[in-house]
Amino acid sequence: WVARGSVRKLLLTELGRPQFSSQPGLTPSQIKRNFRGRYPVGKNLILRAVQELSARNLVSPQRIGKRSRQKSYVLTAAGQQIHQVITA
């Protein structure tokens, strides 16, 4: 299911890459910014893919701040397993 969807696959590989920031995970805007040079993907496609992966418990949302409505997404254990299979 993940491998058939190109945006889902890209999203899992991007979230599985090591991050060099103080906050864990990435927001959809950061993911789109990271794809800008390599893949032309719209933010709506990324948001839909994040919702689909979240519904299957492959990514989990985390609030960035206490009062912020912005969410960053991290891979769950199942998502990390799929990431390892995809990148192998």
mmCIF file of N, CA, C and O in Angstrom:
data_model
loop_
_atom_site.group_PDB
_atom_site.id
_atom_site.type_symbol
_atom_site.label_atom_id
_atom_site.label_comp_id
_atom_site.label_asym_id
_atom_site.label_seq_id
_atom_site.Cartn_x
_atom_site.Cartn_y
_atom_site.Cartn_z
ATOM 1 N N TRP A 1 0.819 -1.192 0.000
ATOM 2 C CA TRP A 1 0.000 0.000 0.000
ATOM 3 C C TRP A 1 0.862 1.254 0.000
ATOM 4 O O TRP A 1 0.588 2.193 -0.728
ATOM 5 N N VAL A 2 1.912 1.271 0.802
ATOM 6 C CA VAL A 2 2.777 2.452 0.851
ATOM 7 C C VAL A 2 3.573 2.579 -0.433
ATOM 8 O O VAL A 2 3.705 3.659 -0.989
ATOM 9 N N ALA A 3 4.099 1.472 -0.933
ATOM 10 C CA ALA A 3 4.953 1.519 -2.118
ATOM 11 C C ALA A 3 4.179 1.928 -3.371
ATOM 12 O O ALA A 3 4.762 2.478 -4.301
ATOM 13 N N ARG A 4 2.873 1.695 -3.406
ATOM 14 C CA ARG A 4 2.079 2.084 -4.574
ATOM 15 C C ARG A 4 1.868 3.582 -4.643
ATOM 16 O O ARG A 4 1.705 4.141 -5.720
ATOM 17 N N GLY A 5 1.823 4.249 -3.511
ATOM 18 C CA GLY A 5 1.622 5.696 -3.493
ATOM 19 C C GLY A 5 2.948 6.428 -3.486
ATOM 20 O O GLY A 5 3.708 6.334 -2.529
ATOM 21 N N SER A 6 3.241 7.158 -4.547
ATOM 22 C CA SER A 6 4.553 7.804 -4.646
ATOM 23 C C SER A 6 4.747 8.875 -3.572
ATOM 24 O O SER A 6 5.833 9.001 -3.011
ATOM 25 N N VAL A 7 3.700 9.630 -3.263
ATOM 26 C CA VAL A 7 3.827 10.677 -2.254
ATOM 27 C C VAL A 7 3.980 10.046 -0.870
ATOM 28 O O VAL A 7 4.788 10.506 -0.054
ATOM 29 N N ARG A 8 3.237 8.970 -0.593
ATOM 30 C CA ARG A 8 3.379 8.285 0.694
ATOM 31 C C ARG A 8 4.789 7.737 0.863
ATOM 32 O O ARG A 8 5.387 7.827 1.929
ATOM 33 N N LYS A 9 5.313 7.179 -0.210
ATOM 34 C CA LYS A 9 6.658 6.613 -0.170
ATOM 35 C C LYS A 9 7.696 7.712 0.061
ATOM 36 O O LYS A 9 8.606 7.568 0.882
ATOM 37 N N LEU A 10 7.565 8.828 -0.655
ATOM 38 C CA LEU A 10 8.469 9.954 -0.464
ATOM 39 C C LEU A 10 8.390 10.498 0.960
ATOM 40 O O LEU A 10 9.403 10.844 1.561
ATOM 41 N N LEU A 11 7.179 10.567 1.480
ATOM 42 C CA LEU A 11 6.974 11.093 2.827
ATOM 43 C C LEU A 11 7.636 10.205 3.869
ATOM 44 O O LEU A 11 8.301 10.702 4.784
ATOM 45 N N LEU A 12 7.489 8.888 3.736
ATOM 46 C CA LEU A 12 8.125 7.979 4.685
ATOM 47 C C LEU A 12 9.647 8.064 4.610
ATOM 48 O O LEU A 12 10.319 8.037 5.642
ATOM 49 N N THR A 13 10.185 8.170 3.412
ATOM 50 C CA THR A 13 11.639 8.268 3.298
ATOM 51 C C THR A 13 12.148 9.597 3.858
ATOM 52 O O THR A 13 13.215 9.635 4.475
ATOM 53 N N GLU A 14 11.388 10.661 3.685
ATOM 54 C CA GLU A 14 11.804 11.964 4.206
ATOM 55 C C GLU A 14 11.735 11.992 5.730
ATOM 56 O O GLU A 14 12.627 12.525 6.387
ATOM 57 N N LEU A 15 10.691 11.427 6.308
ATOM 58 C CA LEU A 15 10.579 11.404 7.762
ATOM 59 C C LEU A 15 11.598 10.458 8.388
ATOM 60 O O LEU A 15 11.957 10.611 9.553
ATOM 61 N N GLY A 16 12.068 9.479 7.636
ATOM 62 C CA GLY A 16 13.042 8.533 8.159
ATOM 63 C C GLY A 16 14.473 9.023 8.093
ATOM 64 O O GLY A 16 15.358 8.452 8.724
ATOM 65 N N ARG A 17 14.707 10.087 7.327
ATOM 66 C CA ARG A 17 16.063 10.645 7.258
ATOM 67 C C ARG A 17 16.429 11.276 8.588
ATOM 68 O O ARG A 17 15.584 11.808 9.294
ATOM 69 N N PRO A 18 17.710 11.238 8.964
ATOM 70 C CA PRO A 18 18.111 11.886 10.226
ATOM 71 C C PRO A 18 17.930 13.394 10.146
ATOM 72 O O PRO A 18 18.244 14.012 9.126
ATOM 73 N N GLN A 19 17.394 13.968 11.197
ATOM 74 C CA GLN A 19 17.128 15.403 11.254
ATOM 75 C C GLN A 19 18.182 16.079 12.122
ATOM 76 O O GLN A 19 18.626 15.524 13.109
ATOM 77 N N PHE A 20 18.540 17.288 11.750
ATOM 78 C CA PHE A 20 19.544 18.033 12.494
ATOM 79 C C PHE A 20 18.932 19.296 13.104
ATOM 80 O O PHE A 20 19.493 20.361 13.012
ATOM 81 N N SER A 21 17.783 19.156 13.713
ATOM 82 C CA SER A 21 17.134 20.298 14.342
ATOM 83 C C SER A 21 16.802 19.941 15.788
ATOM 84 O O SER A 21 16.885 18.788 16.186
ATOM 85 N N SER A 22 16.408 20.938 16.536
ATOM 86 C CA SER A 22 16.123 20.709 17.956
ATOM 87 C C SER A 22 14.775 20.030 18.168
ATOM 88 O O SER A 22 14.568 19.370 19.174
ATOM 89 N N GLN A 23 13.852 20.183 17.224
ATOM 90 C CA GLN A 23 12.533 19.574 17.385
ATOM 91 C C GLN A 23 12.473 18.244 16.641
ATOM 92 O O GLN A 23 13.040 18.103 15.572
ATOM 93 N N PRO A 24 11.789 17.261 17.206
ATOM 94 C CA PRO A 24 11.644 15.992 16.490
ATOM 95 C C PRO A 24 10.564 16.095 15.423
ATOM 96 O O PRO A 24 9.570 16.797 15.587
ATOM 97 N N GLY A 25 10.764 15.421 14.325
ATOM 98 C CA GLY A 25 9.748 15.384 13.281
ATOM 99 C C GLY A 25 9.798 16.584 12.362
ATOM 100 O O GLY A 25 10.624 17.478 12.507
ATOM 101 N N LEU A 26 8.893 16.558 11.390
ATOM 102 C CA LEU A 26 8.796 17.629 10.401
ATOM 103 C C LEU A 26 7.345 18.049 10.234
ATOM 104 O O LEU A 26 6.441 17.221 10.323
ATOM 105 N N THR A 27 7.142 19.328 9.961
ATOM 106 C CA THR A 27 5.806 19.814 9.635
ATOM 107 C C THR A 27 5.586 19.601 8.134
ATOM 108 O O THR A 27 6.553 19.441 7.380
ATOM 109 N N PRO A 28 4.339 19.595 7.667
ATOM 110 C CA PRO A 28 4.094 19.469 6.227
ATOM 111 C C PRO A 28 4.788 20.551 5.399
ATOM 112 O O PRO A 28 5.256 20.284 4.297
ATOM 113 N N SER A 29 4.884 21.763 5.928
ATOM 114 C CA SER A 29 5.571 22.836 5.195
ATOM 115 C C SER A 29 7.059 22.542 5.066
ATOM 116 O O SER A 29 7.660 22.797 4.018
ATOM 117 N N GLN A 30 7.670 22.006 6.114
ATOM 118 C CA GLN A 30 9.087 21.655 6.045
ATOM 119 C C GLN A 30 9.317 20.512 5.062
ATOM 120 O O GLN A 30 10.313 20.497 4.344
ATOM 121 N N ILE A 31 8.398 19.553 5.030
ATOM 122 C CA ILE A 31 8.512 18.441 4.089
ATOM 123 C C ILE A 31 8.434 18.963 2.661
ATOM 124 O O ILE A 31 9.232 18.592 1.811
ATOM 125 N N LYS A 32 7.484 19.859 2.401
ATOM 126 C CA LYS A 32 7.347 20.439 1.056
ATOM 127 C C LYS A 32 8.605 21.206 0.680
ATOM 128 O O LYS A 32 9.090 21.110 -0.448
ATOM 129 N N ARG A 33 9.175 21.953 1.617
ATOM 130 C CA ARG A 33 10.395 22.703 1.368
ATOM 131 C C ARG A 33 11.564 21.768 1.048
ATOM 132 O O ARG A 33 12.390 22.063 0.191
ATOM 133 N N ASN A 34 11.628 20.632 1.722
ATOM 134 C CA ASN A 34 12.700 19.673 1.459
ATOM 135 C C ASN A 34 12.551 19.022 0.084
ATOM 136 O O ASN A 34 13.536 18.630 -0.526
ATOM 137 N N PHE A 35 11.317 18.878 -0.403
ATOM 138 C CA PHE A 35 11.066 18.275 -1.703
ATOM 139 C C PHE A 35 11.249 19.265 -2.854
ATOM 140 O O PHE A 35 11.311 18.865 -4.004
ATOM 141 N N ARG A 36 11.311 20.551 -2.560
ATOM 142 C CA ARG A 36 11.247 21.591 -3.582
ATOM 143 C C ARG A 36 12.226 21.376 -4.726
ATOM 144 O O ARG A 36 11.857 21.473 -5.888
ATOM 145 N N GLY A 37 13.469 21.057 -4.442
ATOM 146 C CA GLY A 37 14.458 20.909 -5.493
ATOM 147 C C GLY A 37 14.358 19.601 -6.249
ATOM 148 O O GLY A 37 14.698 19.523 -7.421
ATOM 149 N N ARG A 38 13.867 18.560 -5.590
ATOM 150 C CA ARG A 38 13.880 17.232 -6.204
ATOM 151 C C ARG A 38 12.553 16.827 -6.818
ATOM 152 O O ARG A 38 12.515 16.262 -7.901
ATOM 153 N N TYR A 39 11.450 17.055 -6.109
ATOM 154 C CA TYR A 39 10.145 16.566 -6.555
ATOM 155 C C TYR A 39 9.111 17.684 -6.456
ATOM 156 O O TYR A 39 8.957 18.284 -5.399
ATOM 157 N N PRO A 40 8.364 17.958 -7.526
ATOM 158 C CA PRO A 40 7.304 18.970 -7.451
ATOM 159 C C PRO A 40 6.035 18.384 -6.826
ATOM 160 O O PRO A 40 5.209 17.777 -7.498
ATOM 161 N N VAL A 41 5.908 18.516 -5.520
ATOM 162 C CA VAL A 41 4.762 17.970 -4.788
ATOM 163 C C VAL A 41 4.046 19.118 -4.100
ATOM 164 O O VAL A 41 4.676 19.930 -3.424
ATOM 165 N N GLY A 42 2.729 19.179 -4.263
ATOM 166 C CA GLY A 42 1.942 20.227 -3.631
ATOM 167 C C GLY A 42 1.681 19.935 -2.168
ATOM 168 O O GLY A 42 1.750 18.791 -1.706
ATOM 169 N N LYS A 43 1.374 20.980 -1.430
ATOM 170 C CA LYS A 43 1.143 20.820 0.007
ATOM 171 C C LYS A 43 -0.121 20.008 0.282
ATOM 172 O O LYS A 43 -0.178 19.254 1.244
ATOM 173 N N ASN A 44 -1.136 20.134 -0.566
ATOM 174 C CA ASN A 44 -2.358 19.358 -0.358
ATOM 175 C C ASN A 44 -2.103 17.863 -0.480
ATOM 176 O O ASN A 44 -2.665 17.068 0.271
ATOM 177 N N LEU A 45 -1.249 17.465 -1.425
ATOM 178 C CA LEU A 45 -0.896 16.052 -1.551
ATOM 179 C C LEU A 45 -0.150 15.559 -0.320
ATOM 180 O O LEU A 45 -0.366 14.440 0.145
ATOM 181 N N ILE A 46 0.732 16.396 0.213
ATOM 182 C CA ILE A 46 1.473 16.019 1.410
ATOM 183 C C ILE A 46 0.535 15.890 2.598
ATOM 184 O O ILE A 46 0.627 14.931 3.370
ATOM 185 N N LEU A 47 -0.392 16.827 2.746
ATOM 186 C CA LEU A 47 -1.348 16.760 3.852
ATOM 187 C C LEU A 47 -2.219 15.512 3.769
ATOM 188 O O LEU A 47 -2.481 14.851 4.780
ATOM 189 N N ARG A 48 -2.660 15.172 2.558
ATOM 190 C CA ARG A 48 -3.473 13.971 2.400
ATOM 191 C C ARG A 48 -2.673 12.711 2.715
ATOM 192 O O ARG A 48 -3.160 11.800 3.382
ATOM 193 N N ALA A 49 -1.420 12.667 2.256
ATOM 194 C CA ALA A 49 -0.573 11.510 2.539
ATOM 195 C C ALA A 49 -0.295 11.377 4.028
ATOM 196 O O ALA A 49 -0.294 10.270 4.574
ATOM 197 N N VAL A 50 -0.092 12.502 4.711
ATOM 198 C CA VAL A 50 0.130 12.472 6.159
ATOM 199 C C VAL A 50 -1.108 11.935 6.869
ATOM 200 O O VAL A 50 -1.009 11.123 7.791
ATOM 201 N N GLN A 51 -2.298 12.361 6.435
ATOM 202 C CA GLN A 51 -3.529 11.871 7.043
ATOM 203 C C GLN A 51 -3.702 10.376 6.809
ATOM 204 O O GLN A 51 -4.119 9.645 7.717
ATOM 205 N N GLU A 52 -3.391 9.904 5.610
ATOM 206 C CA GLU A 52 -3.520 8.481 5.312
ATOM 207 C C GLU A 52 -2.539 7.654 6.132
ATOM 208 O O GLU A 52 -2.898 6.605 6.675
ATOM 209 N N LEU A 53 -1.297 8.122 6.243
ATOM 210 C CA LEU A 53 -0.307 7.399 7.032
ATOM 211 C C LEU A 53 -0.630 7.447 8.519
ATOM 212 O O LEU A 53 -0.388 6.489 9.243
ATOM 213 N N SER A 54 -1.187 8.547 8.961
ATOM 214 C CA SER A 54 -1.593 8.660 10.362
ATOM 215 C C SER A 54 -2.765 7.742 10.677
ATOM 216 O O SER A 54 -2.832 7.162 11.759
ATOM 217 N N ALA A 55 -3.684 7.584 9.728
ATOM 218 C CA ALA A 55 -4.829 6.688 9.933
ATOM 219 C C ALA A 55 -4.385 5.235 10.055
ATOM 220 O O ALA A 55 -5.022 4.439 10.730
ATOM 221 N N ARG A 56 -3.259 4.894 9.422
ATOM 222 C CA ARG A 56 -2.730 3.524 9.498
ATOM 223 C C ARG A 56 -1.654 3.379 10.557
ATOM 224 O O ARG A 56 -0.941 2.380 10.604
ATOM 225 N N ASN A 57 -1.509 4.383 11.414
ATOM 226 C CA ASN A 57 -0.555 4.386 12.528
ATOM 227 C C ASN A 57 0.885 4.192 12.073
ATOM 228 O O ASN A 57 1.668 3.498 12.720
ATOM 229 N N LEU A 58 1.256 4.816 10.951
ATOM 230 C CA LEU A 58 2.638 4.779 10.486
ATOM 231 C C LEU A 58 3.382 6.059 10.856
ATOM 232 O O LEU A 58 4.605 6.059 10.945
ATOM 233 N N VAL A 59 2.659 7.150 11.042
ATOM 234 C CA VAL A 59 3.229 8.395 11.553
ATOM 235 C C VAL A 59 2.327 8.886 12.682
ATOM 236 O O VAL A 59 1.135 8.581 12.730
ATOM 237 N N SER A 60 2.930 9.628 13.600
ATOM 238 C CA SER A 60 2.133 10.177 14.693
ATOM 239 C C SER A 60 2.404 11.676 14.795
ATOM 240 O O SER A 60 3.547 12.116 14.649
ATOM 241 N N PRO A 61 1.352 12.457 15.042
ATOM 242 C CA PRO A 61 1.533 13.906 15.173
ATOM 243 C C PRO A 61 2.008 14.286 16.566
ATOM 244 O O PRO A 61 1.691 13.625 17.554
ATOM 245 N N GLN A 62 2.797 15.350 16.630
ATOM 246 C CA GLN A 62 3.232 15.917 17.895
ATOM 247 C C GLN A 62 3.066 17.414 17.820
ATOM 248 O O GLN A 62 3.422 18.027 16.813
ATOM 249 N N ARG A 63 2.522 18.001 18.874
ATOM 250 C CA ARG A 63 2.386 19.460 18.921
ATOM 251 C C ARG A 63 3.759 20.080 19.114
ATOM 252 O O ARG A 63 4.573 19.583 19.877
ATOM 253 N N ILE A 64 4.001 21.175 18.427
ATOM 254 C CA ILE A 64 5.302 21.838 18.523
ATOM 255 C C ILE A 64 5.400 22.625 19.822
ATOM 256 O O ILE A 64 6.383 22.547 20.529
ATOM 257 N N GLY A 65 4.383 23.377 20.151
ATOM 258 C CA GLY A 65 4.381 24.148 21.387
ATOM 259 C C GLY A 65 3.116 23.864 22.168
ATOM 260 O O GLY A 65 2.213 23.164 21.709
ATOM 261 N N LYS A 66 3.036 24.394 23.370
ATOM 262 C CA LYS A 66 1.848 24.151 24.187
ATOM 263 C C LYS A 66 0.608 24.797 23.581
ATOM 264 O O LYS A 66 -0.455 24.214 23.579
ATOM 265 N N ARG A 67 0.749 26.007 23.070
ATOM 266 C CA ARG A 67 -0.415 26.723 22.550
ATOM 267 C C ARG A 67 -0.480 26.713 21.032
ATOM 268 O O ARG A 67 -1.419 27.214 20.449
ATOM 269 N N SER A 68 0.505 26.148 20.397
ATOM 270 C CA SER A 68 0.555 26.151 18.937
ATOM 271 C C SER A 68 -0.372 25.092 18.362
ATOM 272 O O SER A 68 -0.521 24.011 18.914
ATOM 273 N N ARG A 69 -0.983 25.410 17.241
ATOM 274 C CA ARG A 69 -1.824 24.433 16.549
ATOM 275 C C ARG A 69 -1.026 23.667 15.507
ATOM 276 O O ARG A 69 -1.532 22.765 14.872
ATOM 277 N N GLN A 70 0.226 24.042 15.330
ATOM 278 C CA GLN A 70 1.074 23.399 14.331
ATOM 279 C C GLN A 70 1.549 22.047 14.843
ATOM 280 O O GLN A 70 1.886 21.890 16.016
ATOM 281 N N LYS A 71 1.567 21.061 13.943
ATOM 282 C CA LYS A 71 1.974 19.711 14.305
ATOM 283 C C LYS A 71 3.205 19.318 13.513
ATOM 284 O O LYS A 71 3.351 19.666 12.354
ATOM 285 N N SER A 72 4.069 18.567 14.164
ATOM 286 C CA SER A 72 5.162 17.923 13.444
ATOM 287 C C SER A 72 4.879 16.427 13.482
ATOM 288 O O SER A 72 4.231 15.925 14.401
ATOM 289 N N TYR A 73 5.357 15.719 12.489
ATOM 290 C CA TYR A 73 5.059 14.294 12.359
ATOM 291 C C TYR A 73 6.335 13.483 12.459
ATOM 292 O O TYR A 73 7.368 13.849 11.899
ATOM 293 N N VAL A 74 6.259 12.383 13.199
ATOM 294 C CA VAL A 74 7.383 11.462 13.363
ATOM 295 C C VAL A 74 6.909 10.059 13.010
ATOM 296 O O VAL A 74 5.714 9.751 13.062
ATOM 297 N N LEU A 75 7.854 9.208 12.638
ATOM 298 C CA LEU A 75 7.527 7.821 12.312
ATOM 299 C C LEU A 75 7.261 7.027 13.590
ATOM 300 O O LEU A 75 7.937 7.207 14.594
ATOM 301 N N THR A 76 6.291 6.145 13.531
ATOM 302 C CA THR A 76 6.064 5.204 14.617
ATOM 303 C C THR A 76 6.969 3.995 14.393
ATOM 304 O O THR A 76 7.727 3.941 13.429
ATOM 305 N N ALA A 77 6.894 3.014 15.280
ATOM 306 C CA ALA A 77 7.714 1.808 15.132
ATOM 307 C C ALA A 77 7.374 1.073 13.836
ATOM 308 O O ALA A 77 8.267 0.609 13.111
ATOM 309 N N ALA A 78 6.089 0.985 13.514
ATOM 310 C CA ALA A 78 5.675 0.331 12.267
ATOM 311 C C ALA A 78 6.160 1.129 11.056
ATOM 312 O O ALA A 78 6.596 0.559 10.053
ATOM 313 N N GLY A 79 6.109 2.441 11.144
ATOM 314 C CA GLY A 79 6.591 3.289 10.059
ATOM 315 C C GLY A 79 8.095 3.152 9.859
ATOM 316 O O GLY A 79 8.580 3.169 8.731
ATOM 317 N N GLN A 80 8.836 2.997 10.953
ATOM 318 C CA GLN A 80 10.283 2.810 10.842
ATOM 319 C C GLN A 80 10.620 1.480 10.185
ATOM 320 O O GLN A 80 11.565 1.389 9.395
ATOM 321 N N GLN A 81 9.845 0.454 10.470
ATOM 322 C CA GLN A 81 10.068 -0.845 9.834
ATOM 323 C C GLN A 81 9.842 -0.747 8.326
ATOM 324 O O GLN A 81 10.633 -1.273 7.536
ATOM 325 N N ILE A 82 8.772 -0.082 7.929
ATOM 326 C CA ILE A 82 8.492 0.076 6.500
ATOM 327 C C ILE A 82 9.567 0.937 5.842
ATOM 328 O O ILE A 82 9.996 0.664 4.721
ATOM 329 N N HIS A 83 10.024 1.965 6.527
ATOM 330 C CA HIS A 83 11.095 2.814 6.008
ATOM 331 C C HIS A 83 12.352 1.993 5.751
ATOM 332 O O HIS A 83 13.016 2.160 4.727
ATOM 333 N N GLN A 84 12.694 1.096 6.660
ATOM 334 C CA GLN A 84 13.878 0.258 6.479
ATOM 335 C C GLN A 84 13.727 -0.667 5.274
ATOM 336 O O GLN A 84 14.679 -0.906 4.538
ATOM 337 N N VAL A 85 12.522 -1.189 5.052
ATOM 338 C CA VAL A 85 12.282 -2.062 3.902
ATOM 339 C C VAL A 85 12.372 -1.273 2.600
ATOM 340 O O VAL A 85 12.959 -1.739 1.620
ATOM 341 N N ILE A 86 11.818 -0.063 2.585
ATOM 342 C CA ILE A 86 11.810 0.765 1.376
ATOM 343 C C ILE A 86 13.220 1.190 1.010
ATOM 344 O O ILE A 86 13.602 1.159 -0.166
ATOM 345 N N THR A 87 14.012 1.588 1.992
ATOM 346 C CA THR A 87 15.341 2.116 1.699
ATOM 347 C C THR A 87 16.393 1.023 1.536
ATOM 348 O O THR A 87 17.510 1.319 1.115
ATOM 349 N N ALA A 88 16.059 -0.197 1.853
ATOM 350 C CA ALA A 88 17.051 -1.288 1.731
ATOM 351 C C ALA A 88 17.263 -1.689 0.297
ATOM 352 O O ALA A 88 16.579 -1.442 -0.601
#
